[in-house]
Amino acid sequence: MSGTKAMMNSRHNILQRLRQYRTSMPAHEQMENPTAGVVEVENKVGAFTAAMEAAHGEVIPTTSEHWRRDLFEHLRAQAIHNLMIADQSRFADLLLQENTGIELLPYNQAFESMKDDLFHRVAAGFSVASAGIAETGTLIVKSGPGEPRTLSLVPPVNYVWLDANTLYQNQFEAFADKEYMKPLPTNLLLISGPSKTADIQQTLAYGAHGPKRLIVLLIDG
Amino acid sequence: MTTQDAGHINLNFKNRVNEALADQELRGNFRGAMDFLMQKRAAMFPDQEDLEALRKRGEQVRNRCLQQLPDLLEQLEAQCVSNGIQVHWAETAEQANNIILGIMRDHQATRMVKGKSMASEEIGLNHFLADHGIEALESDMGEYIVQLDHSTPSHIIMPAIHKNKQQIARLFHEKTPGVEYTEDVDKLIGTGREVLRQKFFEAEVGLSGVNFAVAETGTLCLVENEGNGRMSTTVPPVHIALCGIEKVVQSLADIPPLYRLLTRSATGQAITTYFNMISGPRKPDELDGPQEVHLVLLDNGRSRMYADKQLQQTLRCIRCGACMNHCPVYTRIGGHAYGSTYPGPIGQVVSPQIWGLNNAGNITQACSLNGACRDACPVNIPLPDLIRRLRHDGNNSTAEGQTAGQGQLRKPAEAVIWKFWALLNRSPLLYRLTLWSATRFRKLIPSHIGPWTRYRSAPRPASKSLHDLMKASGTQTNHPTNQP
Amino acid sequence: MTRDYPEKPKQVYFFGTCLIDLFYPEAGLHGIQLIEREGIAVFFPPEQSCCGQPAYNSGYDDEARSVAAAQIACFPKDIPVVVPSASCASMIREQYPSLFEGSSLEQAARSLAERTYELTEFLVEVCHIQLKDQGEPVKIVVHHSCSAQRHMRTSHQTQKLLNQLGNVAVVQQERANECCGFGGTFSVKAPEISNAMVQDKCDSLMATGAQQLVTGDCGCMMNITGAIEKRGDQLNGKHVASFIWERTQ
C-alpha cells in the first residue's frame, strides 16, 4: 500500500473511531468562568519592567525622541561592536541615518546567506515588538519581511524596541484582540527574557540556546 | 518504544523499584528536586479559591475541545494546509516513524536536531532513525545530558532530574572532548550551548513536539525556556512537528488559561522565556524560516482512550508534570523505575492504555491512592480513580474499556482470596465468627505474616472486638424505631 | 469543598469499620461515647462488617460491591451514619454512588453517601461539641490520613477538635501532608516502596519529640506504630476519639 493510501486509511480510521465514540463524552457543561486567571494590571509600565527584570531582562526607559541615542550609547558602553538590523525593519532607515561608530549590518538576504554571519559574527540583533504584555513582562514580535525571526534568536544579544502604549494588561487581553492577532504571521513570538535553563540540579543558568541578553528599549513618551 | 520493548515494563518492574530504592544518591536527588518543584508551584498559587477557579476553567476548556475532537482535527488540518503546512496522520508509532523517515529521505537528510518531544520518545524515534543511519541529536539541555548518558528522560519536563550537578559535571567531562571537569553550572551550560550551536547550524531537519495546536488558525504552539525549540524549528530548512491528537484546542482564546496553568504547574514560572506560535513555513517575501513545515498527528492509542467515558479524562493532560512532582512514590523510586516513557501518576494511567495492560499494567500497583496528584493536576484529572480503574481492568477480561490486555493481569490466587474475603464480609454470621476466632486465638497469630511484618511488628487483635463491646455496653444494637 | 451540615439529630448509626472492630475496638467505643454524651442515641447494627475498600482498591469491583451492598442494608433509616475513619467514610461517600450506578441499589447508595460523616467532622460541624480538657499537659503530633486531607477533607475539623484541648500542645512534623505509605493493600503489594515511605514518616514523627501520636485513621496508625515498634523507637499511638474521650471524662 502506497504511503498516501496508507495515510488516508489512518486518517479515516482515526476520525471514524473518534466519531463513533464521541457520544460517550459528557455533554458540554456549565459556563466557563471568563475571569478565572485574569489579573488586571494598572501600572503597565511598572509591571512590565519588574517582570522583565526579574527574568534577567534589561529595560532602558526612553522616549521616541531619544531611543536611538540611548541605543547607541548602550552599545558603546557595552563594547558591542556591531548590530544587525533587518533591511526592511520599520526603523531601518532611521537607524541607518545615524553615524554612530557602531557597525550596522543589514539583514538583507535569505537566511542561507546570512547564516554564517548570524552564528559567528553578529554581536547583537535589533528587533521591533509590535506589542507587549505587562503582567508577565512579555514582548510580542511578529515575523515578517521586516522581522526575520532568527534575528531575535541567534545573536547572543537582542535589543527589542517596544512602545509602552502597545502594552496589554495580560495574555487574555492580547489574545482577545482579534484585530491585532489576526491574521497570524508565520511566527508569532512571545519573548519574556533572555534564554535560560534549570536542567542542571534546578540551578538557573542564562544563555542556553537563545540570546544571553535581552535588552528592551521601552518607549514611553 | 515499540509494544515489544514495552513488555519489559511489567517484567522487570519490581527489580527496577528495588534498585532505585537502594540508590541513596538517586533518592537524594529526587527528594531535593521534587521539594523544589512543589515549592515553586505553590508560590504561584497563593490563593486557593483563585486556583480552583482556574483549574475548573482549564478542565472545562479541555473537555470542550475533546468533545469536538474529530471536527477540530479536520479544521486544524484544513487551516494548516491552507497555511502551507503539510499534514500527516499516523495511527501507530510505526506509521509515525515511517512518515518521519520518509520526510528525511525525501530530503536526503541524515542529520536531525530535536527540540523537546515526549511523543517522539513514546514512539522510539531516535532508535528507529539510528537503525536507518540517521543521527537524531537532542538539543534541550536536559535531553542532551540524557542522550550523552545513553539513557532516557526520567521526568517529562526536566529530563535529567535524576542527576545531580556532580554527576552531570562528570558526564560532560567524560563525553565531550576538550571539556575540563567543572561543577560551575554556567560553564556547563556554556559548553552545551557551544556544542549544540554547531548542530543547529549543520542540521538538515528539525523536529519538535507541539504543546497546543489551534484549529481555528492552523497554528502550532511551542513552550520553552532555552531557545532550542525555536532553533530546531527555524534554522533547518525542514521542520517536522509531532503532535498527539489530543493536543488540539478550538481557538486562540483557549490558550491563555491553559498556558497559564501549564507554566505555573510545571516549574512555578509565570511564563516561559518563549512561546512560539507557528502558522506556516517561510513566506515568499520572508528572509528566514523553514521552507517546509510538516505536522504529524499521532494517535497511538489515544482514540481508544477517547472511547471510554471514564478513561477519556486521561486526554485532558497538558503534560505539566505536577502529578509526578507531588507523588510520594515517584519521589522515592524516580522516573526510570517505571520503565515507561511516561512516569509517575500520569504514566501509570497512560502507559497501560498505549502499550496494553499485559505490557505495562503492573506499574498501577505502585500507588497508595493518596490523591496528592489529583490535587496538583491543573485540569482536574482524577488520577487515583483512573489508576484504580486500570487495576480493575487488568483483573477483568469482561471490563467495558478499550484498553488492550484486559484481564491479563488477573492472579488466580488473589482472585480466590477476594472471593473468600467477600464471602466472610457479606455474611454477618461468618464475619462475627472470624472476629471471634481472631480475638480468642489472638496469641496464636504468627509474628511473621508476609510482607507486612518484614518492616512492621505484627498487628495484634484486641481481646474483645467492637462487636463484643457493643453487646456488653448499653448501645442499642437493634435498629432505631420510628419513635423520636 | 464545603458541605451542608444538618441540625443535631436525635439518632445516628455508627459504622465501626473492620480495622477498629478487630484491632482498636476502644476507639470505636470512645467514638460512640463521645456522641452519646452529646445527647444523641447511637445505633450499632450488628450485621455491619467492612466498607469494601480493600477489594475495591485492588480492582475487584464485584467482590467489593457484594460486601458494600450488605453494608447499605445495615443503615436503612434516613439518619446520619458516623464513621471513625476518613478512609472508610470516603469509600462510602465518594465511591458507593458510582459503584452502584445503574443498579437497583443506586438510590440507596446515594442516600447513604449523602448522610455519611467522619467522626470529628460530625462532632465539630453537627454537634458543635465543646470540650473541657481535664488531662495533664502533653505534647502531641497529629497524623492526618490522606483520606482526611484529600478525600473527605476533614483534617481541619480534626485539628479544630484537638485545638479545644487547653493542655495539649500540638507540634507539626516535617512533610505532614505526605502519605505514610499504608494505602491499604499497597503496603503488602508494594512493600518496599511502602516501607520507604513509612520509614520517612517515622523519622519525621520521632524528630518532633512528641510524647503521643494522635490520628483519625487506624490503618495509618497500625502502619506507623508497627514500623516504630519494629525499629525499636518509642511513640505511643492513639485514635483521636480515645485521646479526646480520656481527657474529657
Short mmCIF file of N, CA and C in Angstrom, two decimals, chain C residues 42-121:
data_model
loop_
_atom_site.label_atom_id
_atom_site.label_comp_id
_atom_site.label_asym_id
_atom_site.label_seq_id
_atom_site.Cartn_x
_atom_site.Cartn_y
_atom_site.Cartn_z
N VAL C 42 -27.18 6.36 69.83
CA VAL C 42 -26.35 5.72 68.80
C VAL C 42 -26.79 4.28 68.58
N PHE C 43 -26.95 3.92 67.31
CA PHE C 43 -27.32 2.55 66.96
C PHE C 43 -26.18 1.87 66.22
N PHE C 44 -25.85 0.68 66.70
CA PHE C 44 -24.75 -0.09 66.11
C PHE C 44 -25.32 -1.37 65.51
N PRO C 45 -25.75 -1.34 64.23
CA PRO C 45 -26.31 -2.55 63.63
C PRO C 45 -25.29 -3.67 63.64
N PRO C 46 -25.61 -4.81 64.23
CA PRO C 46 -24.62 -5.88 64.38
C PRO C 46 -24.27 -6.58 63.07
N GLU C 47 -25.04 -6.35 62.01
CA GLU C 47 -24.75 -7.03 60.74
C GLU C 47 -23.62 -6.36 59.98
N GLN C 48 -23.15 -5.23 60.48
CA GLN C 48 -22.13 -4.50 59.72
C GLN C 48 -20.79 -5.23 59.75
N SER C 49 -19.98 -5.02 58.69
CA SER C 49 -18.65 -5.61 58.67
C SER C 49 -17.63 -4.62 58.11
N CYS C 50 -17.44 -4.64 56.79
CA CYS C 50 -16.38 -3.85 56.15
C CYS C 50 -16.97 -3.03 55.02
N CYS C 51 -16.42 -1.83 54.79
CA CYS C 51 -16.96 -0.96 53.73
C CYS C 51 -16.65 -1.47 52.33
N GLY C 52 -15.72 -2.39 52.21
CA GLY C 52 -15.40 -2.96 50.90
C GLY C 52 -14.19 -2.36 50.22
N GLN C 53 -13.58 -1.36 50.84
CA GLN C 53 -12.49 -0.65 50.18
C GLN C 53 -11.29 -1.53 49.78
N PRO C 54 -10.87 -2.49 50.64
CA PRO C 54 -9.69 -3.28 50.25
C PRO C 54 -9.86 -3.95 48.89
N ALA C 55 -11.01 -4.57 48.65
CA ALA C 55 -11.23 -5.23 47.36
C ALA C 55 -11.36 -4.20 46.25
N TYR C 56 -12.03 -3.10 46.55
CA TYR C 56 -12.27 -2.06 45.54
C TYR C 56 -10.96 -1.47 45.05
N ASN C 57 -10.07 -1.13 45.98
CA ASN C 57 -8.80 -0.54 45.60
C ASN C 57 -7.91 -1.52 44.84
N SER C 58 -8.15 -2.81 45.06
CA SER C 58 -7.38 -3.81 44.33
C SER C 58 -7.99 -4.11 42.97
N GLY C 59 -9.11 -3.48 42.67
CA GLY C 59 -9.72 -3.67 41.36
C GLY C 59 -10.67 -4.85 41.29
N TYR C 60 -11.08 -5.34 42.45
CA TYR C 60 -12.05 -6.44 42.47
C TYR C 60 -13.43 -5.86 42.80
N ASP C 61 -14.02 -5.23 41.78
CA ASP C 61 -15.24 -4.46 41.99
C ASP C 61 -16.44 -5.31 42.39
N ASP C 62 -16.59 -6.47 41.76
CA ASP C 62 -17.77 -7.30 42.08
C ASP C 62 -17.76 -7.73 43.53
N GLU C 63 -16.59 -8.15 43.99
CA GLU C 63 -16.47 -8.57 45.38
C GLU C 63 -16.72 -7.39 46.33
N ALA C 64 -16.16 -6.25 45.98
CA ALA C 64 -16.38 -5.06 46.79
C ALA C 64 -17.86 -4.70 46.82
N ARG C 65 -18.48 -4.80 45.67
CA ARG C 65 -19.89 -4.44 45.56
C ARG C 65 -20.76 -5.34 46.42
N SER C 66 -20.45 -6.61 46.44
CA SER C 66 -21.30 -7.54 47.22
C SER C 66 -21.21 -7.21 48.70
N VAL C 67 -20.02 -6.85 49.15
CA VAL C 67 -19.86 -6.50 50.56
C VAL C 67 -20.49 -5.14 50.84
N ALA C 68 -20.29 -4.19 49.92
CA ALA C 68 -20.87 -2.86 50.10
C ALA C 68 -22.40 -2.93 50.15
N ALA C 69 -22.98 -3.79 49.33
CA ALA C 69 -24.43 -3.94 49.31
C ALA C 69 -24.93 -4.39 50.69
N ALA C 70 -24.16 -5.29 51.31
CA ALA C 70 -24.54 -5.77 52.65
C ALA C 70 -24.49 -4.63 53.65
N GLN C 71 -23.54 -3.71 53.48
CA GLN C 71 -23.47 -2.57 54.41
C GLN C 71 -24.63 -1.61 54.20
N ILE C 72 -24.98 -1.39 52.94
CA ILE C 72 -26.10 -0.49 52.66
C ILE C 72 -27.35 -0.98 53.39
N ALA C 73 -27.53 -2.30 53.41
CA ALA C 73 -28.72 -2.88 54.05
C ALA C 73 -28.72 -2.67 55.56
N CYS C 74 -27.55 -2.38 56.14
CA CYS C 74 -27.47 -2.20 57.60
C CYS C 74 -27.99 -0.85 58.05
N PHE C 75 -28.01 0.13 57.12
CA PHE C 75 -28.30 1.50 57.55
C PHE C 75 -29.49 2.10 56.79
N PRO C 76 -30.63 1.45 56.87
CA PRO C 76 -31.76 1.86 56.02
C PRO C 76 -32.42 3.18 56.40
N LYS C 77 -32.44 3.51 57.71
CA LYS C 77 -33.20 4.69 58.10
C LYS C 77 -32.46 5.95 57.73
N ASP C 78 -33.22 6.99 57.41
CA ASP C 78 -32.62 8.24 56.92
C ASP C 78 -32.06 9.07 58.07
N ILE C 79 -31.03 8.52 58.75
CA ILE C 79 -30.36 9.26 59.82
C ILE C 79 -28.86 9.20 59.52
N PRO C 80 -28.07 10.11 60.09
CA PRO C 80 -26.65 10.14 59.79
C PRO C 80 -25.94 8.85 60.18
N VAL C 81 -24.92 8.52 59.41
CA VAL C 81 -24.03 7.40 59.72
C VAL C 81 -22.67 8.00 60.04
N VAL C 82 -22.20 7.74 61.26
CA VAL C 82 -20.93 8.33 61.68
C VAL C 82 -19.85 7.26 61.64
N VAL C 83 -18.68 7.62 61.08
CA VAL C 83 -17.62 6.64 60.84
C VAL C 83 -16.31 7.15 61.44
N PRO C 84 -15.66 6.40 62.31
CA PRO C 84 -14.43 6.87 62.95
C PRO C 84 -13.20 6.66 62.06
N SER C 85 -13.35 6.97 60.78
CA SER C 85 -12.24 6.80 59.85
C SER C 85 -12.59 7.56 58.58
N ALA C 86 -11.70 8.49 58.18
CA ALA C 86 -11.96 9.24 56.94
C ALA C 86 -11.83 8.32 55.74
N SER C 87 -10.98 7.31 55.86
CA SER C 87 -10.77 6.38 54.76
C SER C 87 -12.05 5.61 54.44
N CYS C 88 -12.65 5.00 55.44
CA CYS C 88 -13.87 4.23 55.22
C CYS C 88 -15.03 5.17 54.89
N ALA C 89 -15.08 6.31 55.56
CA ALA C 89 -16.15 7.27 55.27
C ALA C 89 -16.10 7.70 53.81
N SER C 90 -14.87 7.92 53.30
CA SER C 90 -14.77 8.38 51.90
C SER C 90 -15.12 7.28 50.93
N MET C 91 -14.88 6.04 51.30
CA MET C 91 -15.28 4.93 50.44
C MET C 91 -16.79 4.98 50.24
N ILE C 92 -17.51 5.14 51.35
CA ILE C 92 -18.97 5.18 51.27
C ILE C 92 -19.41 6.44 50.52
N ARG C 93 -18.86 7.56 50.94
CA ARG C 93 -19.34 8.83 50.41
C ARG C 93 -18.95 9.04 48.95
N GLU C 94 -17.72 8.75 48.59
CA GLU C 94 -17.22 9.06 47.24
C GLU C 94 -17.43 7.92 46.25
N GLN C 95 -17.33 6.69 46.71
CA GLN C 95 -17.30 5.57 45.77
C GLN C 95 -18.60 4.77 45.68
N TYR C 96 -19.38 4.73 46.77
CA TYR C 96 -20.60 3.93 46.70
C TYR C 96 -21.53 4.36 45.56
N PRO C 97 -21.77 5.67 45.38
CA PRO C 97 -22.67 6.06 44.28
C PRO C 97 -22.24 5.50 42.92
N SER C 98 -20.96 5.60 42.59
CA SER C 98 -20.54 5.10 41.28
C SER C 98 -20.49 3.58 41.25
N LEU C 99 -20.21 2.99 42.39
CA LEU C 99 -20.14 1.53 42.47
C LEU C 99 -21.50 0.90 42.16
N PHE C 100 -22.57 1.63 42.52
CA PHE C 100 -23.92 1.09 42.32
C PHE C 100 -24.68 1.79 41.21
N GLU C 101 -23.97 2.59 40.41
CA GLU C 101 -24.63 3.31 39.33
C GLU C 101 -25.30 2.35 38.39
N GLY C 102 -26.56 2.62 38.06
CA GLY C 102 -27.29 1.78 37.13
C GLY C 102 -27.85 0.51 37.74
N SER C 103 -27.63 0.32 39.03
CA SER C 103 -28.17 -0.89 39.67
C SER C 103 -29.40 -0.53 40.51
N SER C 104 -30.05 -1.55 41.04
CA SER C 104 -31.26 -1.31 41.84
C SER C 104 -30.93 -0.65 43.16
N LEU C 105 -29.65 -0.69 43.55
CA LEU C 105 -29.26 -0.09 44.83
C LEU C 105 -28.72 1.34 44.68
N GLU C 106 -28.83 1.87 43.47
CA GLU C 106 -28.23 3.20 43.22
C GLU C 106 -28.79 4.26 44.16
N GLN C 107 -30.12 4.31 44.29
CA GLN C 107 -30.72 5.32 45.15
C GLN C 107 -30.27 5.15 46.59
N ALA C 108 -30.32 3.90 47.06
CA ALA C 108 -29.93 3.62 48.45
C ALA C 108 -28.48 3.99 48.69
N ALA C 109 -27.65 3.70 47.71
CA ALA C 109 -26.22 4.03 47.84
C ALA C 109 -26.03 5.55 47.93
N ARG C 110 -26.73 6.27 47.08
CA ARG C 110 -26.65 7.74 47.10
C ARG C 110 -27.11 8.30 48.43
N SER C 111 -28.24 7.76 48.90
CA SER C 111 -28.79 8.25 50.16
C SER C 111 -27.81 8.01 51.30
N LEU C 112 -27.21 6.83 51.30
CA LEU C 112 -26.24 6.52 52.35
C LEU C 112 -25.03 7.45 52.26
N ALA C 113 -24.54 7.65 51.04
CA ALA C 113 -23.37 8.52 50.85
C ALA C 113 -23.65 9.93 51.35
N GLU C 114 -24.85 10.41 51.07
CA GLU C 114 -25.25 11.77 51.47
C GLU C 114 -25.17 11.99 52.96
N ARG C 115 -25.50 10.93 53.74
CA ARG C 115 -25.61 11.14 55.18
C ARG C 115 -24.49 10.44 55.97
N THR C 116 -23.37 10.21 55.29
CA THR C 116 -22.22 9.61 55.98
C THR C 116 -21.23 10.70 56.40
N TYR C 117 -20.79 10.64 57.65
CA TYR C 117 -19.89 11.65 58.19
C TYR C 117 -18.70 10.98 58.87
N GLU C 118 -17.56 11.62 58.74
CA GLU C 118 -16.41 11.18 59.53
C GLU C 118 -16.63 11.68 60.95
N LEU C 119 -16.11 10.97 61.93
CA LEU C 119 -16.43 11.25 63.33
C LEU C 119 -16.12 12.69 63.76
N THR C 120 -14.88 13.16 63.53
CA THR C 120 -14.54 14.51 64.01
C THR C 120 -15.34 15.57 63.25
N GLU C 121 -15.58 15.31 61.99
CA GLU C 121 -16.41 16.20 61.18
C GLU C 121 -17.80 16.33 61.83
#
